[in-house]
Amino acid sequence: MRRKLAAGNWKMNGLRADLVQIDRLLELHPAPRIETMLCLPATLLHDAATRAAGHPMTIGAQDCHTEANGAHTGDLSAAMIRDTGATAVILGHSERRHAHHEDSEVVRAKARRVHQTALTAVVCVGESLAQREALNTLDIIDGQLSASIPDTSNGTNLVVAYEPVWAIGTGLTPTLEQIGEVHDFIRARLERRFGPGVGRAVRLLYGGSVKPDNCAAIFGVSNVDGALVGGASLLADDFLHIIKALEAAV
Ligand code: PEP
């Protein structure tokens, strides 16, 4: 039985004053039948991990370098992230794939480093609008999965987030049938590559304009084990609504 996961991605938002949002989440978080994760800017990781210690909430980062250390000005290593108390890292988010030209091979190298550092990789895949309109969605997802996910993956150190690029931050979402088709496809591919044990244990998140008013329907879709939430994770009350909807789907 996979434990449901509500993950938030604050992106480049949040100052230390915004840690009160996390305090509110920790105070009001429902019973730990599901896992909650907040992926934060690096500047907030240690403070947030300290606050979340002992609570059913994990803290994650949003990227890391492929190398363990070295001359990489401005970058963060997986070990540095772990040192803050964070336990997960988002990798291959479309904003990094596009704005930082990260291809799937780079994502795979980062994920391998994350695994070597005993952290969980939340690997994002997703098609562009042009790719969907050209009916290439499943081929694109297939290629991204094969190339982005390292052999070091297992049922606990890997989470896959399906995030259609055209749905991120736009208010647009695929139909429930489209979400289900891609999630079933990802599940089948993971089972084929890693075997049924690992393939069925990896959690699959949907991401792209998940909001309090559409989350319950999305959580009813087959092979959706939770959500990766951008904008709606910034305010504790919105994210709490999504957490509670996911809990109700257990
Ligand atoms: C995201 O940042 O991964 C995301 C899905 O953003 P939003 O929920 O704002 O579309």
Coordinates of N, CA and C and ligand atoms in Angstrom, one line a residue:
M1 N 0.9 -1.2 0.0 CA 0.0 0.0 0.0 C 0.9 1.3 0.0
R2 N 0.8 2.1 -1.0 CA 1.6 3.3 -1.1 C 1.1 4.4 -0.2
R3 N 2.0 5.0 0.5 CA 1.5 6.1 1.4 C 1.4 7.4 0.5
K4 N 0.2 8.0 0.6 CA -0.1 9.1 -0.2 C 0.8 10.3 0.2
L5 N 1.1 11.1 -0.8 CA 2.1 12.2 -0.6 C 1.5 13.5 -1.2
A6 N 1.4 14.5 -0.3 CA 1.1 15.9 -0.8 C 2.4 16.7 -0.7
A7 N 2.9 17.1 -1.8 CA 4.2 17.8 -1.9 C 4.0 19.2 -2.4
G8 N 4.6 20.2 -1.7 CA 4.5 21.6 -2.1 C 5.8 22.0 -2.7
N9 N 5.7 22.9 -3.7 CA 7.0 23.4 -4.3 C 6.8 25.0 -4.2
W10 N 7.6 25.5 -3.4 CA 7.5 27.0 -3.2 C 8.3 27.8 -4.3
K11 N 9.1 27.0 -5.1 CA 9.9 27.7 -6.1 C 10.7 28.8 -5.5
M12 N 10.8 30.0 -6.2 CA 11.7 31.1 -5.7 C 10.8 32.0 -4.9
N13 N 10.1 31.5 -4.0 CA 9.2 32.3 -3.1 C 9.4 31.9 -1.7
G14 N 9.4 32.9 -0.8 CA 9.5 32.7 0.6 C 10.7 33.3 1.2
L15 N 10.4 34.2 2.2 CA 11.5 34.7 3.1 C 11.3 34.1 4.5
R16 N 12.2 34.4 5.4 CA 12.1 33.7 6.7 C 10.8 34.1 7.4
A17 N 10.3 35.3 7.1 CA 9.0 35.7 7.7 C 7.9 34.7 7.3
D18 N 8.0 34.0 6.1 CA 7.0 33.1 5.6 C 7.0 31.8 6.3
L19 N 8.0 31.6 7.2 CA 8.0 30.3 7.9 C 6.8 30.1 8.8
V20 N 6.1 31.2 9.1 CA 4.9 31.1 9.8 C 3.8 30.3 9.1
Q21 N 3.9 30.2 7.8 CA 3.0 29.3 7.0 C 3.3 27.9 7.4
I22 N 4.5 27.6 7.6 CA 4.9 26.2 7.9 C 4.5 25.9 9.4
D23 N 4.6 26.9 10.3 CA 4.2 26.7 11.6 C 2.7 26.4 11.6
R24 N 1.9 27.1 10.8 CA 0.5 26.9 10.8 C 0.2 25.5 10.2
L25 N 0.9 25.1 9.2 CA 0.7 23.7 8.7 C 1.0 22.7 9.7
L26 N 2.1 22.9 10.4 CA 2.5 21.9 11.5 C 1.4 21.8 12.6
E27 N 0.9 23.0 12.9 CA -0.1 23.1 14.0 C -1.4 22.4 13.6
L28 N -1.8 22.6 12.3 CA -3.1 22.1 11.9 C -3.1 20.8 11.1
H29 N -1.9 20.3 10.8 CA -1.7 19.1 10.0 C -2.6 17.9 10.5
P30 N -3.4 17.3 9.7 CA -4.2 16.2 10.2 C -3.3 15.0 10.6
A31 N -3.9 14.0 11.1 CA -3.2 12.8 11.6 C -2.3 12.2 10.4
P32 N -1.2 11.6 10.8 CA -0.2 11.3 9.7 C -0.5 10.0 8.9
R33 N -1.8 10.0 8.3 CA -2.1 8.9 7.5 C -1.5 9.1 6.1
I34 N -1.1 10.4 5.8 CA -0.4 10.6 4.6 C 0.9 11.4 4.9
E35 N 1.7 11.5 3.9 CA 3.0 12.3 4.1 C 2.8 13.6 3.4
T36 N 3.3 14.6 4.1 CA 3.3 16.0 3.5 C 4.8 16.4 3.3
M37 N 5.1 17.1 2.2 CA 6.4 17.5 2.0 C 6.4 18.9 1.5
L38 N 7.3 19.7 1.9 CA 7.5 21.1 1.4 C 8.9 21.2 0.8
C39 N 8.9 21.6 -0.5 CA 10.2 21.8 -1.2 C 10.5 23.3 -1.3
L40 N 11.5 23.7 -0.6 CA 11.6 25.1 -0.3 C 12.9 25.7 -0.9
P41 N 13.0 27.0 -1.0 CA 14.3 27.6 -1.3 C 15.4 27.2 -0.3
A42 N 16.6 27.1 -0.8 CA 17.7 26.7 0.1 C 17.8 27.5 1.4
T43 N 17.5 28.8 1.3 CA 17.7 29.6 2.4 C 16.8 29.2 3.6
L44 N 15.7 28.5 3.3 CA 14.7 28.2 4.4 C 14.8 26.7 4.8
L45 N 15.7 25.9 4.2 CA 15.7 24.5 4.4 C 16.0 24.1 5.9
H46 N 17.0 24.7 6.4 CA 17.4 24.3 7.8 C 16.4 24.8 8.8
D47 N 15.9 26.0 8.7 CA 14.9 26.5 9.7 C 13.6 25.6 9.6
A48 N 13.2 25.3 8.3 CA 12.0 24.5 8.2 C 12.2 23.1 8.7
A49 N 13.3 22.5 8.4 CA 13.6 21.1 8.8 C 13.6 21.0 10.3
T50 N 14.1 22.1 11.0 CA 14.2 22.1 12.4 C 12.8 22.2 13.0
R51 N 12.0 23.0 12.4 CA 10.6 23.2 12.9 C 9.8 21.9 12.6
A52 N 10.0 21.2 11.5 CA 9.2 20.0 11.1 C 9.7 18.7 11.8
A53 N 10.8 18.8 12.5 CA 11.3 17.6 13.2 C 10.3 17.0 14.1
G54 N 10.0 15.7 14.0 CA 9.0 15.1 14.9 C 7.6 15.2 14.4
H55 N 7.4 15.9 13.3 CA 6.0 16.1 12.7 C 6.0 15.2 11.4
P56 N 4.7 14.9 11.0 CA 4.6 14.1 9.7 C 4.8 14.9 8.5
M57 N 5.8 15.8 8.5 CA 6.1 16.6 7.3 C 7.6 16.5 7.0
T58 N 7.9 16.2 5.7 CA 9.3 16.2 5.3 C 9.6 17.5 4.6
I59 N 10.9 17.8 4.5 CA 11.3 19.1 3.9 C 12.2 18.6 2.7
G60 N 12.0 19.3 1.6 CA 12.8 19.0 0.4 C 13.4 20.2 -0.2
A61 N 14.4 20.0 -1.1 CA 15.0 21.1 -1.9 C 14.4 21.0 -3.3
Q62 N 14.8 21.9 -4.2 CA 14.3 22.0 -5.5 C 15.2 21.6 -6.6
D63 N 16.5 21.4 -6.3 CA 17.5 21.0 -7.3 C 18.8 20.7 -6.5
C64 N 19.7 20.1 -7.2 CA 21.1 20.0 -6.6 C 22.0 19.7 -7.8
H65 N 23.3 19.7 -7.5 CA 24.4 19.5 -8.5 C 24.6 18.0 -8.7
T66 N 25.2 17.6 -9.8 CA 25.5 16.2 -10.0 C 26.7 15.8 -9.2
E67 N 27.6 16.7 -8.9 CA 28.9 16.3 -8.3 C 28.7 16.4 -6.7
A68 N 29.6 15.7 -6.1 CA 29.6 15.6 -4.6 C 30.0 17.0 -4.0
N69 N 31.0 17.6 -4.6 CA 31.5 18.9 -4.2 C 32.4 19.4 -5.3
G70 N 33.0 20.6 -5.1 CA 34.0 21.1 -6.0 C 33.7 22.5 -6.5
A71 N 34.4 22.9 -7.6 CA 34.4 24.3 -8.1 C 33.1 24.5 -8.9
H72 N 32.0 24.7 -8.2 CA 30.7 25.0 -8.9 C 30.0 26.1 -8.2
T73 N 30.5 27.3 -8.5 CA 30.0 28.5 -7.8 C 28.5 28.7 -7.9
G74 N 27.9 28.8 -6.8 CA 26.4 29.1 -6.7 C 25.6 27.8 -6.6
D75 N 26.2 26.6 -6.8 CA 25.4 25.4 -6.7 C 25.4 24.8 -5.3
L76 N 24.5 23.8 -5.2 CA 24.4 23.1 -3.9 C 24.5 21.6 -4.2
S77 N 25.3 21.0 -3.3 CA 25.4 19.5 -3.4 C 24.3 18.8 -2.6
A78 N 24.1 17.6 -3.0 CA 23.1 16.8 -2.2 C 23.5 16.7 -0.8
A79 N 24.8 16.5 -0.5 CA 25.2 16.4 0.9 C 24.9 17.7 1.7
M80 N 25.0 18.9 1.0 CA 24.7 20.1 1.7 C 23.2 20.2 2.0
I81 N 22.4 19.7 1.1 CA 21.0 19.6 1.3 C 20.6 18.7 2.5
R82 N 21.3 17.6 2.5 CA 21.1 16.6 3.6 C 21.5 17.2 4.9
D83 N 22.6 18.0 4.9 CA 23.1 18.6 6.1 C 22.1 19.6 6.7
T84 N 21.2 20.1 5.9 CA 20.2 21.1 6.5 C 19.1 20.4 7.2
G85 N 19.0 19.0 7.0 CA 17.9 18.3 7.6 C 16.8 17.9 6.6
A86 N 17.0 18.4 5.4 CA 16.0 18.0 4.3 C 16.3 16.6 3.9
T87 N 15.2 16.0 3.3 CA 15.4 14.5 3.0 C 15.0 14.2 1.5
A88 N 14.6 15.2 0.8 CA 14.2 15.0 -0.6 C 14.7 16.1 -1.5
V89 N 14.7 15.9 -2.8 CA 15.1 16.9 -3.8 C 14.2 16.7 -5.0
I90 N 13.6 17.8 -5.5 CA 12.9 17.8 -6.8 C 14.0 17.9 -7.8
L91 N 13.8 17.1 -8.9 CA 14.8 17.1 -10.0 C 14.0 17.1 -11.3
G92 N 14.6 17.8 -12.3 CA 14.0 17.8 -13.6 C 12.6 18.5 -13.7
H93 N 12.4 19.4 -12.8 CA 11.2 20.3 -12.9 C 11.3 21.0 -14.3
S94 N 10.1 21.2 -14.9 CA 10.2 21.8 -16.3 C 10.8 23.1 -16.3
E95 N 10.7 23.9 -15.2 CA 11.3 25.2 -15.2 C 12.9 25.1 -15.2
R96 N 13.4 24.0 -14.7 CA 14.9 23.8 -14.8 C 15.2 23.2 -16.1
R97 N 14.4 22.3 -16.6 CA 14.7 21.7 -17.9 C 14.7 22.8 -19.0
H98 N 13.8 23.8 -18.9 CA 13.7 24.8 -19.9 C 14.6 26.0 -19.6
A99 N 14.5 26.6 -18.4 CA 15.3 27.8 -18.2 C 16.8 27.5 -18.0
H100 N 17.1 26.3 -17.5 CA 18.5 25.9 -17.3 C 19.0 24.9 -18.2
H101 N 18.2 24.6 -19.3 CA 18.6 23.6 -20.3 C 19.1 22.3 -19.7
E102 N 18.4 21.8 -18.7 CA 18.8 20.5 -18.1 C 18.1 19.4 -18.9
D103 N 18.9 18.5 -19.5 CA 18.3 17.4 -20.2 C 18.1 16.2 -19.2
S104 N 17.5 15.1 -19.8 CA 17.2 14.0 -18.9 C 18.5 13.3 -18.4
E105 N 19.6 13.4 -19.2 CA 20.8 12.7 -18.7 C 21.3 13.5 -17.5
V106 N 21.3 14.8 -17.5 CA 21.7 15.6 -16.3 C 20.8 15.2 -15.1
V107 N 19.5 15.1 -15.4 CA 18.5 14.8 -14.3 C 18.9 13.5 -13.7
R108 N 19.2 12.5 -14.6 CA 19.6 11.2 -14.1 C 20.8 11.2 -13.2
A109 N 21.8 12.0 -13.6 CA 23.1 12.1 -12.8 C 22.8 12.7 -11.5
K110 N 21.9 13.7 -11.5 CA 21.5 14.4 -10.2 C 20.8 13.4 -9.3
A111 N 19.9 12.6 -9.9 CA 19.1 11.7 -9.1 C 20.0 10.6 -8.5
R112 N 21.0 10.1 -9.3 CA 21.9 9.1 -8.8 C 22.7 9.7 -7.6
R113 N 23.1 11.0 -7.7 CA 23.8 11.6 -6.6 C 22.9 11.7 -5.4
V114 N 21.7 12.0 -5.6 CA 20.7 12.2 -4.5 C 20.6 10.8 -3.8
H115 N 20.5 9.7 -4.6 CA 20.4 8.4 -4.0 C 21.6 8.0 -3.2
Q116 N 22.8 8.4 -3.8 CA 24.0 8.0 -3.1 C 24.1 8.8 -1.8
T117 N 23.4 9.9 -1.7 CA 23.4 10.7 -0.4 C 22.2 10.3 0.5
A118 N 21.5 9.2 0.2 CA 20.4 8.7 1.0 C 19.3 9.8 1.1
L119 N 19.0 10.4 0.0 CA 17.9 11.3 -0.1 C 16.9 10.8 -1.1
T120 N 15.7 11.3 -1.1 CA 14.6 10.9 -2.1 C 14.6 11.8 -3.3
A121 N 14.6 11.3 -4.5 CA 14.5 12.1 -5.7 C 13.0 12.2 -6.1
V122 N 12.6 13.4 -6.3 CA 11.2 13.6 -6.9 C 11.4 14.0 -8.3
V123 N 11.4 13.1 -9.2 CA 11.7 13.3 -10.6 C 10.5 13.7 -11.4
C124 N 10.6 14.9 -12.1 CA 9.4 15.4 -12.8 C 9.6 15.0 -14.3
V125 N 8.4 14.7 -14.9 CA 8.4 14.4 -16.3 C 7.1 15.1 -16.8
G126 N 7.0 15.5 -18.1 CA 5.8 16.1 -18.6 C 6.0 16.6 -20.0
E127 N 4.9 16.6 -20.8 CA 5.0 17.0 -22.2 C 4.6 18.4 -22.3
S128 N 5.0 19.1 -23.4 CA 4.6 20.4 -23.8 C 3.3 20.4 -24.4
L129 N 2.7 21.5 -24.6 CA 1.4 21.5 -25.3 C 1.5 21.1 -26.8
A130 N 2.6 21.5 -27.4 CA 2.8 21.1 -28.8 C 2.9 19.6 -28.9
Q131 N 3.6 19.0 -27.9 CA 3.8 17.5 -27.9 C 2.5 16.8 -27.7
R132 N 1.7 17.4 -26.8 CA 0.4 16.7 -26.6 C -0.5 16.9 -27.8
E133 N -0.5 18.0 -28.4 CA -1.3 18.2 -29.6 C -0.9 17.4 -30.8
A134 N 0.4 17.0 -30.8 CA 0.9 16.1 -31.9 C 0.7 14.7 -31.5
L135 N 0.0 14.4 -30.4 CA -0.3 13.1 -29.9 C 1.0 12.3 -29.5
N136 N 2.0 13.0 -29.0 CA 3.3 12.4 -28.7 C 3.4 12.2 -27.2
T137 N 2.4 12.5 -26.4 CA 2.6 12.5 -24.9 C 3.2 11.3 -24.4
L138 N 2.7 10.1 -24.7 CA 3.3 8.9 -24.1 C 4.7 8.6 -24.5
D139 N 5.0 8.9 -25.8 CA 6.4 8.8 -26.2 C 7.3 9.7 -25.5
I140 N 6.9 10.9 -25.3 CA 7.7 11.9 -24.6 C 8.0 11.4 -23.1
I141 N 6.9 11.0 -22.5 CA 7.0 10.5 -21.1 C 7.9 9.3 -21.0
D142 N 7.7 8.4 -22.0 CA 8.5 7.2 -22.0 C 10.0 7.6 -22.1
G143 N 10.4 8.5 -23.0 CA 11.8 8.8 -23.1 C 12.3 9.5 -21.9
Q144 N 11.5 10.4 -21.3 CA 12.0 11.1 -20.1 C 12.2 10.2 -18.9
L145 N 11.2 9.2 -18.8 CA 11.4 8.2 -17.7 C 12.6 7.4 -17.9
S146 N 12.8 6.9 -19.1 CA 14.0 6.0 -19.3 C 15.3 6.7 -19.0
A147 N 15.4 8.0 -19.5 CA 16.6 8.7 -19.4 C 16.8 9.4 -18.1
S148 N 15.8 9.8 -17.4 CA 15.9 10.6 -16.2 C 16.1 9.8 -14.9
I149 N 15.6 8.5 -14.9 CA 15.5 7.8 -13.7 C 16.7 6.8 -13.6
P150 N 17.5 6.9 -12.6 CA 18.7 6.0 -12.5 C 18.4 4.6 -12.0
D151 N 19.3 3.7 -12.2 CA 19.2 2.3 -11.8 C 19.2 2.2 -10.3
T152 N 19.7 3.3 -9.6 CA 19.8 3.3 -8.1 C 18.4 3.4 -7.5
S153 N 17.3 3.6 -8.3 CA 16.0 3.8 -7.7 C 15.4 2.6 -7.0
N154 N 14.6 2.9 -6.0 CA 13.8 1.8 -5.4 C 12.5 2.4 -5.0
G155 N 11.7 1.6 -4.3 CA 10.4 2.1 -3.9 C 10.3 3.2 -2.9
T156 N 11.4 3.5 -2.2 CA 11.3 4.6 -1.3 C 12.1 5.8 -1.7
N157 N 13.2 5.6 -2.5 CA 14.0 6.8 -2.8 C 13.6 7.5 -4.1
L158 N 12.6 7.0 -4.7 CA 12.1 7.6 -6.0 C 10.6 8.0 -5.8
V159 N 10.3 9.2 -6.2 CA 8.9 9.6 -6.5 C 8.9 10.2 -7.9
V160 N 7.9 9.9 -8.7 CA 7.8 10.4 -10.0 C 6.6 11.4 -10.0
A161 N 6.8 12.6 -10.5 CA 5.8 13.6 -10.7 C 5.5 13.8 -12.1
Y162 N 4.2 13.5 -12.5 CA 3.8 13.9 -13.9 C 3.3 15.3 -13.9
E163 N 4.0 16.2 -14.6 CA 3.6 17.6 -14.7 C 3.6 18.0 -16.1
P164 N 2.4 18.0 -16.7 CA 2.4 18.6 -18.1 C 2.8 20.0 -18.1
V165 N 3.8 20.4 -18.9 CA 4.4 21.7 -18.9 C 3.3 22.8 -19.1
W166 N 2.3 22.5 -19.9 CA 1.3 23.5 -20.2 C 0.3 23.7 -19.1
A167 N 0.4 22.8 -18.1 CA -0.6 23.0 -16.9 C 0.1 23.6 -15.7
I168 N 1.4 23.9 -15.8 CA 2.1 24.4 -14.6 C 1.9 25.9 -14.5
G169 N 1.2 26.3 -13.5 CA 1.0 27.8 -13.2 C 0.1 28.4 -14.2
T170 N -0.7 27.7 -15.0 CA -1.6 28.3 -16.0 C -3.0 28.2 -15.6
G171 N -3.4 27.4 -14.6 CA -4.8 27.2 -14.3 C -5.4 26.2 -15.2
L172 N -4.7 25.7 -16.2 CA -5.2 24.6 -17.1 C -4.9 23.2 -16.5
T173 N -5.7 22.3 -16.6 CA -5.4 20.9 -16.2 C -5.8 19.9 -17.3
P174 N -5.1 18.8 -17.4 CA -5.6 17.8 -18.3 C -7.0 17.2 -17.8
T175 N -7.7 16.5 -18.6 CA -8.9 15.8 -18.1 C -8.5 14.7 -17.2
L176 N -9.4 14.2 -16.4 CA -9.1 13.1 -15.5 C -8.7 11.9 -16.3
E177 N -9.3 11.7 -17.4 CA -8.9 10.5 -18.3 C -7.5 10.7 -18.8
Q178 N -7.1 11.9 -19.1 CA -5.7 12.1 -19.6 C -4.7 11.9 -18.5
I179 N -5.0 12.3 -17.3 CA -4.2 12.1 -16.1 C -4.0 10.6 -15.9
G180 N -5.2 9.9 -15.9 CA -5.2 8.5 -15.6 C -4.4 7.7 -16.7
E181 N -4.5 8.1 -17.9 CA -3.8 7.4 -19.0 C -2.3 7.5 -18.7
V182 N -1.8 8.7 -18.4 CA -0.4 8.9 -18.2 C 0.1 8.2 -17.0
H183 N -0.7 8.3 -15.9 CA -0.2 7.6 -14.6 C -0.2 6.1 -14.8
D184 N -1.2 5.5 -15.5 CA -1.2 4.1 -15.7 C 0.0 3.7 -16.6
F185 N 0.3 4.5 -17.5 CA 1.5 4.3 -18.4 C 2.8 4.3 -17.6
I186 N 2.9 5.3 -16.7 CA 4.2 5.4 -15.9 C 4.3 4.2 -15.0
R187 N 3.2 3.8 -14.4 CA 3.2 2.6 -13.5 C 3.7 1.4 -14.3
A188 N 3.1 1.2 -15.5 CA 3.5 0.0 -16.3 C 4.9 0.1 -16.7
R189 N 5.4 1.2 -17.0 CA 6.9 1.4 -17.4 C 7.8 1.1 -16.2
L190 N 7.4 1.6 -15.0 CA 8.2 1.3 -13.8 C 8.2 -0.2 -13.5
E191 N 7.1 -0.8 -13.6 CA 7.0 -2.2 -13.3 C 7.8 -3.0 -14.3
R192 N 7.8 -2.6 -15.5 CA 8.6 -3.4 -16.5 C 10.1 -3.2 -16.3
R193 N 10.5 -2.0 -15.9 CA 11.9 -1.8 -15.7 C 12.4 -2.3 -14.4
F194 N 11.7 -2.1 -13.3 CA 12.2 -2.4 -12.0 C 11.6 -3.7 -11.4
G195 N 10.6 -4.3 -12.1 CA 9.9 -5.4 -11.5 C 8.7 -4.9 -10.7
P196 N 7.7 -5.8 -10.5 CA 6.5 -5.4 -9.8 C 6.6 -4.9 -8.4
G197 N 7.6 -5.4 -7.7 CA 7.8 -4.9 -6.3 C 8.1 -3.5 -6.2
V198 N 9.2 -3.1 -6.9 CA 9.6 -1.7 -6.9 C 8.6 -0.8 -7.7
G199 N 8.2 -1.4 -8.9 CA 7.4 -0.6 -9.8 C 6.0 -0.2 -9.1
R200 N 5.5 -1.1 -8.3 CA 4.3 -0.8 -7.6 C 4.5 0.1 -6.4
A201 N 5.7 0.2 -5.9 CA 5.9 0.9 -4.6 C 6.2 2.4 -4.9
V202 N 6.7 2.7 -6.0 CA 7.0 4.1 -6.3 C 5.8 5.0 -6.4
R203 N 5.8 6.1 -5.7 CA 4.6 7.0 -5.7 C 4.6 7.9 -6.9
L204 N 3.4 8.1 -7.5 CA 3.3 8.9 -8.7 C 2.4 10.1 -8.3
L205 N 3.0 11.3 -8.5 CA 2.2 12.5 -8.1 C 1.8 13.2 -9.4
Y206 N 0.6 13.8 -9.4 CA 0.2 14.7 -10.5 C 0.5 16.1 -10.1
G207 N 1.1 16.9 -11.0 CA 1.3 18.3 -10.7 C 1.0 19.2 -11.9
G208 N 0.4 20.3 -11.6 CA 0.0 21.3 -12.7 C -1.4 21.9 -12.3
S209 N -1.3 23.1 -11.7 CA -2.5 23.8 -11.4 C -3.5 23.0 -10.4
V210 N -2.9 22.2 -9.5 CA -3.7 21.6 -8.5 C -4.1 22.6 -7.5
K211 N -5.4 22.7 -7.2 CA -6.0 23.7 -6.4 C -7.0 23.1 -5.4
P212 N -7.4 23.8 -4.4 CA -8.4 23.3 -3.5 C -9.7 22.8 -4.2
D213 N -10.0 23.5 -5.3 CA -11.3 23.1 -5.9 C -11.2 22.0 -6.9
N214 N -10.0 21.6 -7.3 CA -10.0 20.4 -8.3 C -9.3 19.2 -7.8
C215 N -8.7 19.3 -6.5 CA -7.8 18.3 -6.1 C -8.5 17.0 -5.8
A216 N -9.8 17.0 -5.2 CA -10.5 15.8 -4.8 C -10.7 14.9 -6.0
A217 N -11.1 15.5 -7.2 CA -11.4 14.7 -8.4 C -10.1 14.1 -8.9
I218 N -9.0 14.8 -8.8 CA -7.7 14.3 -9.3 C -7.2 13.2 -8.4
F219 N -7.5 13.3 -7.1 CA -7.0 12.2 -6.2 C -7.8 10.9 -6.3
G220 N -8.9 11.0 -7.1 CA -9.7 9.8 -7.3 C -9.2 9.0 -8.6
V221 N -8.3 9.6 -9.3 CA -7.8 8.9 -10.5 C -6.8 7.8 -10.2
S222 N -6.9 6.8 -11.0 CA -6.1 5.6 -10.8 C -4.6 5.9 -10.9
N223 N -3.8 5.3 -10.0 CA -2.4 5.5 -9.9 C -2.0 7.0 -9.6
V224 N -2.8 7.8 -9.1 CA -2.5 9.1 -8.6 C -2.3 8.9 -7.1
D225 N -1.0 9.0 -6.6 CA -0.7 8.8 -5.2 C -0.6 10.1 -4.4
G226 N -0.9 11.2 -5.1 CA -0.8 12.5 -4.4 C -0.5 13.6 -5.5
A227 N 0.0 14.7 -5.0 CA 0.2 15.9 -5.9 C 1.5 16.6 -5.6
L228 N 2.0 17.2 -6.6 CA 3.1 18.2 -6.5 C 2.4 19.5 -6.8
V229 N 2.4 20.4 -5.8 CA 1.6 21.6 -5.8 C 2.5 22.9 -5.8
G230 N 2.4 23.7 -6.8 CA 3.1 24.9 -6.8 C 2.4 26.1 -6.0
G231 N 1.7 26.9 -6.8 CA 1.1 28.1 -6.2 C 0.2 27.9 -5.0
A232 N -0.5 26.8 -5.0 CA -1.5 26.6 -3.9 C -0.8 26.0 -2.7
S233 N 0.5 25.8 -2.7 CA 1.2 25.4 -1.5 C 1.8 26.6 -0.7
L234 N 1.7 27.8 -1.3 CA 2.3 28.9 -0.6 C 1.5 29.4 0.6
L235 N 0.2 29.2 0.5 CA -0.6 29.6 1.7 C -1.0 28.4 2.4
A236 N -0.8 28.4 3.7 CA -1.1 27.2 4.5 C -2.5 26.7 4.4
D237 N -3.4 27.6 4.4 CA -4.8 27.2 4.3 C -5.2 26.5 3.0
D238 N -4.7 27.0 1.9 CA -4.9 26.3 0.6 C -4.3 24.9 0.6
F239 N -3.0 24.9 1.1 CA -2.3 23.6 1.1 C -3.0 22.6 2.0
L240 N -3.5 23.1 3.1 CA -4.2 22.2 4.1 C -5.4 21.6 3.5
H241 N -6.1 22.4 2.7 CA -7.3 21.9 2.1 C -6.9 20.7 1.2
I242 N -5.8 20.9 0.4 CA -5.4 19.8 -0.5 C -4.9 18.6 0.3
I243 N -4.2 18.8 1.4 CA -3.8 17.7 2.3 C -5.0 16.9 2.8
K244 N -6.0 17.7 3.3 CA -7.2 17.0 3.8 C -7.9 16.2 2.7
A245 N -8.0 16.8 1.5 CA -8.6 16.0 0.4 C -7.9 14.7 0.1
L246 N -6.6 14.8 0.2 CA -5.8 13.6 -0.1 C -6.0 12.6 1.1
E247 N -6.1 13.1 2.3 CA -6.3 12.2 3.4 C -7.7 11.5 3.3
A248 N -8.6 12.2 2.8 CA -10.0 11.7 2.6 C -10.0 10.6 1.5
A249 N -9.0 10.6 0.6 CA -8.9 9.7 -0.5 C -8.2 8.4 -0.1
V250 N -7.7 8.3 1.1 CA -7.0 7.1 1.6 C -8.0 6.0 1.8
Ligands
PEP1 C1 4.9 23.1 -9.8 O1 5.6 24.0 -9.6 O2 5.4 21.9 -9.9 C2 3.5 23.2 -10.1 C3 2.8 22.2 -10.5 O3 3.0 24.5 -10.1 P1 1.4 25.0 -10.0 O4 0.7 24.0 -9.0 O5 1.4 26.4 -9.6 O6 0.9 24.8 -11.4

